Coordinates of C-alpha atoms (C1' of nucleotides) in Angstrom, one line a residue:
Chain X
X1 CA 96.4 108.7 -26.5
X2 CA 95.4 105.4 -28.0
X3 CA 93.4 102.9 -26.1
X4 CA 92.1 99.5 -27.0
X5 CA 88.6 100.7 -26.7
X6 CA 87.2 98.5 -29.3
X7 CA 86.5 95.5 -27.2
X8 CA 85.8 97.5 -24.0
X9 CA 82.8 95.8 -22.3
X10 CA 81.5 97.1 -19.0
X11 CA 79.2 94.8 -17.3
X12 CA 76.9 95.5 -14.3
X13 CA 79.6 94.6 -11.8
X14 CA 82.1 97.0 -13.4
X15 CA 79.5 99.7 -13.3
X16 CA 78.9 99.1 -9.6
X17 CA 82.6 99.3 -8.9
X18 CA 82.9 102.5 -10.9
X19 CA 80.0 104.1 -9.2
X20 CA 81.5 103.4 -5.8
X21 CA 84.9 104.8 -6.7
X22 CA 83.5 107.8 -8.6
X23 CA 81.8 108.9 -5.4
X24 CA 84.8 108.1 -3.2
X25 CA 88.1 107.2 -4.7
X26 CA 89.5 106.1 -1.4
X27 CA 86.9 103.5 -0.7
X28 CA 88.7 100.3 0.1
X29 CA 88.3 97.7 -2.6
X30 CA 87.5 95.1 0.0
X31 CA 84.6 97.2 1.3
X32 CA 83.2 97.4 -2.3
X33 CA 83.7 93.6 -2.5
X34 CA 81.6 93.0 0.5
X35 CA 78.9 95.4 -0.7
X36 CA 78.4 93.7 -4.0
X37 CA 79.1 90.2 -2.9
X38 CA 82.2 89.3 -4.8
X39 CA 85.8 88.6 -3.6
X40 CA 88.3 91.4 -3.3
X41 CA 90.6 89.7 -5.7
X42 CA 87.9 89.8 -8.4
X43 CA 87.4 93.5 -8.0
X44 CA 91.1 94.0 -8.2
X45 CA 91.3 92.1 -11.4
X46 CA 88.5 94.1 -12.9
X47 CA 90.1 97.4 -11.9
X48 CA 93.3 96.4 -13.6
X49 CA 91.3 95.7 -16.7
X50 CA 89.5 99.0 -16.5
X51 CA 92.7 100.8 -16.0
X52 CA 94.4 99.1 -18.9
X53 CA 91.4 100.1 -21.1
X54 CA 92.1 103.7 -20.4
X55 CA 88.6 104.3 -18.9
X56 CA 90.1 105.1 -15.5
X57 CA 91.9 108.4 -15.9
X58 CA 93.1 108.7 -12.4
X59 CA 91.6 110.0 -9.2
X60 CA 91.5 113.4 -7.5
X61 CA 91.0 114.8 -4.1
X62 CA 88.3 117.5 -4.2
X63 CA 89.1 120.7 -2.4
X64 CA 86.4 123.0 -1.2
X65 CA 87.6 126.3 -2.6
X66 CA 85.1 128.3 -0.6
X67 CA 86.9 127.3 2.6
X68 CA 90.1 128.8 1.1
X69 CA 88.2 132.0 0.4
X70 CA 87.6 131.5 -3.3
X71 CA 83.9 132.4 -3.7
X72 CA 83.6 133.9 -7.2
X73 CA 83.4 131.6 -10.1
X74 CA 82.8 133.0 -13.6
X75 CA 82.9 132.0 -17.2
X76 CA 84.6 134.3 -19.6
X77 CA 84.1 134.3 -23.4
X78 CA 87.2 135.5 -25.2
X79 CA 87.4 137.0 -28.6
X80 CA 90.7 136.5 -30.4
X81 CA 92.0 138.6 -33.3
X82 CA 92.0 136.7 -36.5
X83 CA 95.8 136.7 -36.5
X84 CA 96.0 135.1 -33.1
X85 CA 96.3 131.3 -33.1
X86 CA 94.4 129.5 -30.4
X87 CA 97.3 127.4 -29.1
X88 CA 99.4 130.5 -28.4
X89 CA 96.6 132.0 -26.4
X90 CA 96.0 128.8 -24.5
X91 CA 99.7 128.7 -23.5
X92 CA 99.3 132.1 -21.9
X93 CA 96.1 131.1 -20.2
X94 CA 97.8 128.1 -18.6
X95 CA 100.0 130.5 -16.8
X96 CA 97.0 132.1 -15.0
X97 CA 96.2 129.9 -12.0
X98 CA 92.7 131.2 -11.7
X99 CA 91.8 129.7 -15.1
X100 CA 90.5 126.2 -14.3
X101 CA 89.1 125.2 -17.7
X102 CA 89.7 126.4 -21.2
X103 CA 87.5 125.3 -24.1
X104 CA 88.0 126.0 -27.8
X105 CA 84.4 126.6 -28.8
X106 CA 82.1 127.2 -31.7
X107 CA 79.9 130.3 -31.6
X108 CA 80.7 133.9 -30.8
X109 CA 83.9 133.4 -29.0
X110 CA 87.1 131.7 -29.8
X111 CA 87.7 130.5 -26.3
X112 CA 85.5 130.0 -23.2
X113 CA 87.3 129.8 -19.9
X114 CA 86.2 129.1 -16.4
X115 CA 87.9 131.1 -13.7
X116 CA 87.8 130.9 -9.9
X117 CA 88.7 134.0 -7.9
X118 CA 88.5 135.1 -4.3
X119 CA 86.0 137.8 -4.9
X120 CA 84.8 140.2 -7.6
X121 CA 87.8 142.5 -7.1
X122 CA 90.1 139.6 -7.7
X123 CA 88.1 138.6 -10.8
X124 CA 88.5 142.1 -12.1
X125 CA 92.2 141.9 -11.6
X126 CA 92.4 138.6 -13.4
X127 CA 90.4 140.0 -16.3
X128 CA 92.2 143.3 -16.6
X129 CA 95.7 142.3 -15.7
X130 CA 95.9 138.8 -17.0
X131 CA 93.5 137.8 -19.6
X132 CA 93.1 141.0 -21.4
X133 CA 96.8 141.5 -21.4
X134 CA 97.3 138.4 -23.5
X135 CA 98.3 139.3 -27.0
X136 CA 95.5 138.7 -29.5
X137 CA 92.7 139.0 -27.0
X138 CA 90.4 141.7 -28.3
X139 CA 87.4 141.5 -26.0
X140 CA 85.9 139.4 -23.3
X141 CA 82.4 138.7 -22.0
X142 CA 82.0 137.7 -18.4
X143 CA 79.3 135.6 -16.8
X144 CA 79.5 135.3 -13.1
X145 CA 78.1 132.1 -11.6
X146 CA 76.0 133.1 -8.7
X147 CA 75.5 129.5 -7.7
X148 CA 76.7 126.2 -9.0
X149 CA 73.6 124.0 -8.7
X150 CA 74.8 120.8 -10.4
X151 CA 78.3 119.4 -10.4
X152 CA 78.8 115.7 -11.4
X153 CA 80.5 113.3 -13.7
X154 CA 79.1 111.2 -16.5
X155 CA 76.4 108.8 -15.3
X156 CA 77.5 105.1 -15.6
Chain R
X1 CA 77.3 124.4 5.1
X2 CA 79.2 126.1 7.8
X3 CA 82.8 125.5 8.6
X4 CA 85.2 126.8 11.2
X5 CA 87.2 128.4 8.5
X6 CA 88.2 131.4 10.5
X7 CA 91.2 129.7 12.1
X8 CA 92.1 127.6 9.1
X9 CA 95.8 127.7 8.6
X10 CA 97.5 125.7 5.9
X11 CA 101.2 125.5 6.1
X12 CA 103.7 124.3 3.6
X13 CA 103.4 120.7 4.7
X14 CA 99.6 120.7 4.4
X15 CA 100.1 122.2 0.9
X16 CA 102.4 119.4 -0.1
X17 CA 100.1 116.8 1.1
X18 CA 97.2 118.3 -0.7
X19 CA 99.1 118.6 -3.9
X20 CA 99.9 114.9 -3.8
X21 CA 96.4 113.9 -3.1
X22 CA 94.8 116.3 -5.6
X23 CA 96.8 114.6 -8.3
X24 CA 96.1 111.1 -7.1
X25 CA 93.6 110.5 -4.3
X26 CA 94.7 106.9 -3.9
X27 CA 98.3 107.7 -3.2
X28 CA 99.2 106.0 0.1
X29 CA 99.7 108.3 3.0
X30 CA 102.9 106.4 3.9
X31 CA 104.3 107.1 0.4
X32 CA 103.6 110.8 0.8
X33 CA 105.2 110.6 4.2
X34 CA 108.4 109.3 2.8
X35 CA 108.4 111.9 0.0
X36 CA 108.2 114.8 2.3
X37 CA 110.2 113.3 5.2
X38 CA 107.7 113.2 7.9
X39 CA 106.0 110.2 9.7
X40 CA 102.9 108.6 8.4
X41 CA 101.1 109.4 11.7
X42 CA 101.8 113.1 11.3
X43 CA 100.3 113.1 7.8
X44 CA 97.3 111.3 9.1
X45 CA 96.8 113.8 11.9
X46 CA 97.0 116.7 9.4
X47 CA 94.5 115.0 7.1
X48 CA 92.0 114.7 9.9
X49 CA 92.4 118.4 10.7
X50 CA 92.0 119.3 7.0
X51 CA 88.9 117.1 6.8
X52 CA 87.4 118.6 9.9
X53 CA 88.0 122.1 8.5
X54 CA 85.8 121.3 5.6
X55 CA 88.6 121.9 3.1
X56 CA 88.5 118.3 1.9
X57 CA 85.3 117.7 0.1
X58 CA 85.9 114.1 -0.7
X59 CA 87.6 112.3 -3.6
X60 CA 86.6 111.1 -7.0
X61 CA 87.7 108.6 -9.6
X62 CA 88.0 110.3 -12.9
X63 CA 86.4 108.5 -15.8
X64 CA 87.7 109.1 -19.4
X65 CA 84.4 109.7 -21.0
X66 CA 85.9 109.4 -24.5
X67 CA 86.6 105.8 -24.0
X68 CA 82.9 105.3 -23.3
X69 CA 82.1 107.0 -26.5
X70 CA 81.1 110.4 -25.2
X71 CA 83.0 112.8 -27.4
X72 CA 80.8 115.9 -27.6
X73 CA 80.9 118.4 -24.9
X74 CA 78.9 121.7 -25.0
X75 CA 77.8 124.6 -23.0
X76 CA 74.2 125.7 -23.3
X77 CA 73.0 129.1 -22.3
X78 CA 69.3 128.9 -21.3
X79 CA 66.8 131.7 -21.3
X80 CA 64.0 131.3 -18.8
X81 CA 60.6 132.9 -19.0
X82 CA 60.2 135.6 -16.4
X83 CA 57.6 133.5 -14.6
X84 CA 59.9 130.5 -14.3
X85 CA 61.8 130.2 -11.1
X86 CA 65.3 129.0 -11.4
X87 CA 65.1 126.2 -8.8
X88 CA 62.2 124.6 -10.6
X89 CA 64.1 124.5 -13.8
X90 CA 67.2 123.1 -12.0
X91 CA 65.2 120.3 -10.6
X92 CA 64.2 119.3 -14.2
X93 CA 67.8 119.7 -15.4
X94 CA 69.0 117.3 -12.7
X95 CA 66.9 114.6 -14.3
X96 CA 68.9 114.9 -17.5
X97 CA 72.0 112.8 -17.0
X98 CA 73.9 114.5 -19.8
X99 CA 73.8 117.7 -17.8
X100 CA 77.1 117.7 -15.8
X101 CA 77.1 121.3 -14.5
X102 CA 74.5 123.9 -14.0
X103 CA 75.2 127.5 -13.1
X104 CA 72.9 130.4 -12.2
X105 CA 74.6 133.2 -14.0
X106 CA 74.6 136.9 -14.5
X107 CA 74.4 138.1 -18.1
X108 CA 72.2 137.2 -21.0
X109 CA 71.1 133.8 -19.8
X110 CA 69.4 132.6 -16.6
X111 CA 71.3 129.4 -16.6
X112 CA 74.4 128.0 -18.1
X113 CA 74.8 124.2 -18.3
X114 CA 77.6 122.0 -19.4
X115 CA 76.4 118.8 -21.2
X116 CA 78.3 115.8 -22.3
X117 CA 76.9 113.7 -25.2
X118 CA 78.1 110.8 -27.4
X119 CA 78.0 112.9 -30.6
X120 CA 76.3 115.8 -32.2
X121 CA 73.1 113.8 -32.9
X122 CA 72.9 112.9 -29.2
X123 CA 73.4 116.5 -28.3
X124 CA 70.6 117.6 -30.6
X125 CA 68.3 115.1 -28.9
X126 CA 69.2 116.3 -25.5
X127 CA 68.6 119.9 -26.6
X128 CA 65.3 119.3 -28.4
X129 CA 63.8 116.5 -26.3
X130 CA 65.1 117.3 -22.9
X131 CA 66.2 120.8 -22.3
X132 CA 63.8 122.7 -24.5
X133 CA 60.9 120.6 -23.2
X134 CA 61.4 121.9 -19.7
X135 CA 58.6 124.3 -18.8
X136 CA 59.8 127.9 -18.8
X137 CA 62.7 127.4 -21.1
X138 CA 62.2 129.9 -24.0
X139 CA 65.4 129.7 -25.9
X140 CA 68.9 128.2 -25.8
X141 CA 72.3 129.0 -27.2
X142 CA 74.8 126.2 -27.7
X143 CA 78.5 126.4 -27.7
X144 CA 80.3 123.2 -28.6
X145 CA 83.6 122.6 -27.1
X146 CA 85.9 121.4 -29.9
X147 CA 88.7 120.8 -27.4
X148 CA 89.1 121.1 -23.7
X149 CA 92.6 122.5 -23.4
X150 CA 92.8 123.1 -19.7
X151 CA 91.2 121.2 -16.9
X152 CA 92.4 121.5 -13.4
X153 CA 91.5 122.4 -9.8
X154 CA 92.4 125.4 -7.8
X155 CA 96.2 125.9 -7.3
X156 CA 97.4 125.4 -3.8
Chain M
dC1 C1' 103.1 118.9 16.7
dG2 C1' 105.9 115.2 15.9
dT3 C1' 107.4 110.0 16.6
dG4 C1' 107.7 105.0 16.7
dA5 C1' 105.4 100.8 17.9
dA6 C1' 101.5 97.8 17.8
dA7 C1' 97.2 96.1 16.3
dC8 C1' 94.3 96.1 12.6
dA9 C1' 92.8 96.2 7.8
dG10 C1' 93.5 96.4 2.9
dA11 C1' 96.3 95.3 -1.4
dT12 C1' 98.3 92.2 -4.3
dG13 C1' 99.9 87.9 -6.4
dC14 C1' 99.2 83.0 -7.3
dG15 C1' 97.5 78.3 -7.7
dG16 C1' 93.4 76.0 -8.4
dC17 C1' 88.8 75.4 -10.3
Chain P
dG1 C1' 86.5 84.8 -14.4
dC2 C1' 86.3 84.0 -9.6
dC3 C1' 87.9 82.2 -5.1
dG4 C1' 90.8 81.6 -1.0
dC5 C1' 95.0 82.0 1.0
dA6 C1' 99.6 84.0 2.1
dT7 C1' 102.3 87.9 2.3
dC8 C1' 103.3 92.5 2.0
dT9 C1' 101.9 97.2 2.7
dG10 C1' 99.2 100.8 4.4
dT11 C1' 96.1 102.7 8.2
dT12 C1' 95.0 104.0 12.6
dT13 C1' 95.6 104.7 17.4
dC14 C1' 98.1 105.7 21.4
dA15 C1' 101.5 106.9 24.9
dC16 C1' 105.2 109.9 25.1
dG17 C1' 108.6 113.9 24.1

DNA sequence: CGTGAAACAGATGCGGC
DNA sequence: GCCGCATCTGTTTCACG
């Protein structure tokens, strides 16, 4: 991806718009307009500009996974055999729906993944039957998140 | 939070609606209606039901932090002194805007946080001047994410 | 549950300043 | 850049099957 991010200037009004929409992507533009005392058309123009700049990477509905019975979140550090290339392992991890994030990290492990499971038993199955079955995975270290106490985006 | 999640039944139509909105929270309900061949009013009713069930936890605009010059993401494992209670430390971590997530974890550390910084130098400042200055923090271990290769929500 | 119609509200494009 | 206006589209409610 290439963006024209060299001239990207975000002024106070842009920031206000972004803060509103980061908290609620469905907030009507006209409502935001009234809140910050500017016309709806102006907000619209600014949003087009921000979108063109690549700063706006879309919007998401947030699902409360707990209500769906997914209560166990964990981070898993994965050690790969020297022979195993990272992209090949990632391709396998993509096929595991419980894997929500995957990072290529410095430090002890080759890969750090975040997984979301229904319960500890489900987590065990994902570890044993999915992740550790991937070729090249030699060992894993699991850290269960007993509570997620902060969850937010970058502060604008 | 308590929800009436005992009777929560999600059928195929609900799943389709959710999949559309999880990918793009601003997608018009009428467009979804046309895609799946049902009236707009029906989608609207289902969304109200899903919202009341607590499954819908809002929506967010996603910001591309790279365009804002934030290119260094890292996970930091934090060791707390025995005397230090977790909630007190979390309260301090909340004040650090670079901290995006904070998990109370099993395993070696007391806390695992995700931080997003402009560059390695900024990360170093956050570690030395912010996180390690928090009372009760004895030691940290940092894992820089060289690349985030998967980033998604729960699969419906 | 679903539908279609009606009333309301928001989105979008444009000329003008 | 912003505004106001006109038009189009989407949202929301409601009575009914």
